[in-house]
XYZ file of C-alpha atoms in Angstrom:
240
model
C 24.614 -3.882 -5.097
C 27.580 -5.689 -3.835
C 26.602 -7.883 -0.436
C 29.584 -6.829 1.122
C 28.026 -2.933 0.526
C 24.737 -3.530 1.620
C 23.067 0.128 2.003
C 22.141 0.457 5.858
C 18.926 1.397 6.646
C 18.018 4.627 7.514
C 15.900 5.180 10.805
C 14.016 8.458 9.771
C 12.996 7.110 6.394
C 11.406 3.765 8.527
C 13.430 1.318 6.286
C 13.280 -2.027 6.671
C 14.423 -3.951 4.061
C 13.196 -7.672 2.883
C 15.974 -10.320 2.188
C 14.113 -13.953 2.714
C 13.910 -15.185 -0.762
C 11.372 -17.669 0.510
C 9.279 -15.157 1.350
C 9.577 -12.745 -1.468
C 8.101 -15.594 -3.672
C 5.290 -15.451 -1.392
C 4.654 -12.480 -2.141
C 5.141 -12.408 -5.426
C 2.406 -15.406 -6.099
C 0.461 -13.430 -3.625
C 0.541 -10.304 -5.975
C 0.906 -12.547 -9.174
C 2.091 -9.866 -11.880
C 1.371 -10.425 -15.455
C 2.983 -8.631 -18.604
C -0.298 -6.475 -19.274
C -0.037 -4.805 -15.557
C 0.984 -1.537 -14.682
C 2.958 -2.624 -11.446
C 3.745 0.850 -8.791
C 6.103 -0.317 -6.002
C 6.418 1.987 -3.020
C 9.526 2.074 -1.625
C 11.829 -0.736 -3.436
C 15.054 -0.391 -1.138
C 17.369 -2.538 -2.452
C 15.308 -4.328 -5.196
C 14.355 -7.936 -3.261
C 10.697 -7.445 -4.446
C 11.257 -5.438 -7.505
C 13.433 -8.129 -9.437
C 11.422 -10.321 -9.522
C 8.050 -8.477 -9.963
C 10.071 -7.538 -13.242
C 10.805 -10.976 -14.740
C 7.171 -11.730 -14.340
C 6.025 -8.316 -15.599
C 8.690 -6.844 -18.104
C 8.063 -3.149 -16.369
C 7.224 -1.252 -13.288
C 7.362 1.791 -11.943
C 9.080 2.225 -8.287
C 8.663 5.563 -6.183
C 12.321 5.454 -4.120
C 12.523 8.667 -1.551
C 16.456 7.941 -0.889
C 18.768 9.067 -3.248
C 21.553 6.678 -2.300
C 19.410 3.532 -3.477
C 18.390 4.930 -7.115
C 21.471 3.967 -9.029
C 22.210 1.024 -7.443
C 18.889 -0.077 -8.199
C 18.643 0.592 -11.877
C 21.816 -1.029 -12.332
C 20.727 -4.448 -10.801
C 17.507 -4.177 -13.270
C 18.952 -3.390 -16.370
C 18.727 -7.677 -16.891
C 15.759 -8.234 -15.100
C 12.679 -5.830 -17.278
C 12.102 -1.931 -17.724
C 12.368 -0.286 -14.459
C 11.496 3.523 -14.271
C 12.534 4.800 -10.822
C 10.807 8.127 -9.499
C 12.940 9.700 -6.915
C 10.236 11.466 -5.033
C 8.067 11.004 -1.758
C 5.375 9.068 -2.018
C 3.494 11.236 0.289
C 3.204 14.184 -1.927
C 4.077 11.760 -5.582
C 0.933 12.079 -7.816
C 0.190 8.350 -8.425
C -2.327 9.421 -11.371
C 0.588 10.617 -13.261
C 1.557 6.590 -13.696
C -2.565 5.457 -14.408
C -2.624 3.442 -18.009
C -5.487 4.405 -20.336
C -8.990 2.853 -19.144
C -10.221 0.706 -18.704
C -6.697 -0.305 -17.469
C -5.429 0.342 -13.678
C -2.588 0.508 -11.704
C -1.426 -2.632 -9.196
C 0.531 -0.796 -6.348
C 2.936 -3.413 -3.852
C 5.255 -2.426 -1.048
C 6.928 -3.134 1.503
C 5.978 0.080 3.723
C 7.641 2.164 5.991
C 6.289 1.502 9.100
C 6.460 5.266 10.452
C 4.611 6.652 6.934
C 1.896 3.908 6.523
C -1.334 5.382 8.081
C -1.178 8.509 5.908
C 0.681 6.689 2.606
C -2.787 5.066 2.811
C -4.941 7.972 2.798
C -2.900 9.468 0.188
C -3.420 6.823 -1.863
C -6.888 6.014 -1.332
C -7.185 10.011 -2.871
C -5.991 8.016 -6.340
C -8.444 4.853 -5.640
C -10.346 5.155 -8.988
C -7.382 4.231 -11.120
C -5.800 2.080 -8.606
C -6.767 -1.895 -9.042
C -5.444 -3.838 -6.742
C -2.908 -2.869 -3.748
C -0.610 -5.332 -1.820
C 1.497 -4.416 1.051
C 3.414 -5.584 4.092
C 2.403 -4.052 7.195
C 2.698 -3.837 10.970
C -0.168 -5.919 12.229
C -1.897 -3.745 14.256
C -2.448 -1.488 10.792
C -3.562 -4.514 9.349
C -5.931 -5.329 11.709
C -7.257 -2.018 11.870
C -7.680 -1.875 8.100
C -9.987 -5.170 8.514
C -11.407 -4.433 11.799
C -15.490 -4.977 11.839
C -17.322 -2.078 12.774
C -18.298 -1.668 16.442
C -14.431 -3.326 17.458
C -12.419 -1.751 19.707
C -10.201 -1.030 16.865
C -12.663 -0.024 14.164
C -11.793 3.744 13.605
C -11.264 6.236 11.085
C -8.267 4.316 9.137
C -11.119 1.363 8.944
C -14.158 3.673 7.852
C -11.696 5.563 5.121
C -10.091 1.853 3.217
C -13.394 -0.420 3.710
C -15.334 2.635 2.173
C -13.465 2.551 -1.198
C -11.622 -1.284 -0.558
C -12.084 -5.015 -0.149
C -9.412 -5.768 2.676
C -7.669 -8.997 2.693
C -5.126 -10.256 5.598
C -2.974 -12.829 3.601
C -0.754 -14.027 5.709
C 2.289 -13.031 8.506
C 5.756 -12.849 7.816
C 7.616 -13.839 10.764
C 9.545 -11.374 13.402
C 12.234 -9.413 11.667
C 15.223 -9.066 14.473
C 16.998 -6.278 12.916
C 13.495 -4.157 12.314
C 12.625 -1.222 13.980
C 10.899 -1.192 16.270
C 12.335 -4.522 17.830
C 10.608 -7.785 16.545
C 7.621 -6.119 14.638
C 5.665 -8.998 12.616
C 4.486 -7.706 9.206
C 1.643 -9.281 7.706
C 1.241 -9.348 3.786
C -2.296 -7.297 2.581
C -4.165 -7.266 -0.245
C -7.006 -4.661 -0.620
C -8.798 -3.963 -3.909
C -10.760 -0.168 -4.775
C -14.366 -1.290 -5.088
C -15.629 0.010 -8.441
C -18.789 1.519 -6.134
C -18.235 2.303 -2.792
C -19.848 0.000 -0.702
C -22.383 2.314 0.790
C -23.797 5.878 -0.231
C -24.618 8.772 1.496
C -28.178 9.104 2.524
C -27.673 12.942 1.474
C -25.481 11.794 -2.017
C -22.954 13.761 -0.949
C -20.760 14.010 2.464
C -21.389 16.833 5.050
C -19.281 19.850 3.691
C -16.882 19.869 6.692
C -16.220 15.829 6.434
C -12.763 15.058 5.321
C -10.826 11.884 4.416
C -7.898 13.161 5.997
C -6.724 12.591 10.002
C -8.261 15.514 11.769
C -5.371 16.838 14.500
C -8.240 16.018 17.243
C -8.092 11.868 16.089
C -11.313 11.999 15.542
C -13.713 9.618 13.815
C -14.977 10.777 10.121
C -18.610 11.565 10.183
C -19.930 8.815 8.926
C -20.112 5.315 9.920
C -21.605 2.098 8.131
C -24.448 0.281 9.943
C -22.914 -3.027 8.934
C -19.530 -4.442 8.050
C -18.042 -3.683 4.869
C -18.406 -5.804 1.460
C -18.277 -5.068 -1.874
C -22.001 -4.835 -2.028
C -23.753 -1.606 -1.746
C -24.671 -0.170 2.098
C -26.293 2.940 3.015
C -24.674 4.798 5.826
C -26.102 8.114 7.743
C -25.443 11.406 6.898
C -22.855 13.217 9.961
């Protein structure tokens, strides 16, 4: 795509598109791709992360909801690897559809949509046994709501839903983007891995039959809660 026809992002899709090549590559060593990975990128705009993901990888998969950046963005990748682009919505896009044969897993990145993030998360935490890895920027009061430690003032449902199946890492904070919407939102760079196990059980096996992982309309908190913070080791949490 031409810099002189840069595509202009579109408020009601909640683009905001990355350009700092300084930070790209720390993201990229962040997310450090090899040529056996499956990459998935959510939302690759106007390719910034994608390029390069590809020169390190060879292929990847990219899930692009506008139209207008499809083309564009094959034809800068035609050089740079095999780039399949699904022009779909990743809120409804069946990520099993792109799962390699076991034992191998996908690696999903992205640079997020601020207004879809909270349920892009739960939708993909619904494809969390053949997901490895997942690396994202976010706004950082997601992140710190993904991390929070239970009993916080933030610790809530998003928290109880991605430390029940995930390891969550903060990596580190991009600085303030002055053309992002909303004004001057600072996006740190996560990294969460699916826990093989999940890192407690139900004291009945099973969840209560109304318990969902999905927002309730109310906001309410899922029905169970872990008695300590989350690690990759095994907890045991009460039944609702």
């Amino acid at each position: 795509m031409n810099s002189n026809h840069r595509h202009r992002p579109r408020k009601r899709f909640g683009q905001n598109f990355l350009h700092d090549p300084t930070l790209i590559s720390r993201m990229v060593k962040a997310i450090n791709p090899g040529p056996d990975d499956t990459l998935v990128e959510i939302g690759p705009g106007e390719g910034a992360l994608t390029l390069p993901l590809l020169r390190a990888a060879g292929r990847l998969a990219a899930v692009e909801l506008d139209r207008d950046l499809v083309a564009p963005l094959q034809s800068r990748a035609r050089a740079a690897g095999e780039l399949t682009v699904h022009q779909a919505d990743a809120l409804r896009f069946d990520f099993r559809q792109l799962a390699p044969a076991p034992p191998a897993r996908l690696r999903v990145v992205g640079n997020l949509p601020y207004n879809i993030s909270t349920p892009l998360i739960f939708h993909l935490l619904e494809s969390a046994d053949v997901i490895q890895d997942m690396h994202f920027t976010l706004q950082k009061e997601v992140v710190d709501r993904l991390a929070a430690p239970p009993g916080s003032k933030i610790y809530g449902r998003l928290s109880v839903m991605v430390q029940y199946r995930c390891a969550v890492t903060s990596l580190f904070r991009l600085p303030p983007a002055p053309s992002a919407r909303p004004p001057r939102w600072t996006p740190p760079s996560s990294g969460w891995c699916p826990t093989k196990s999940p890192p407690w059980t139900w004291a009945t096996n099973r969840p209560s039959p109304d318990w969902s992982p999905r927002p309730s309309p109310s906001g309410a908190r899922p029905c169970a809660t872990p008695s300590r913070g989350c690690s990759p080791r095994r907890r045991s949490a009460p039944p609702a």
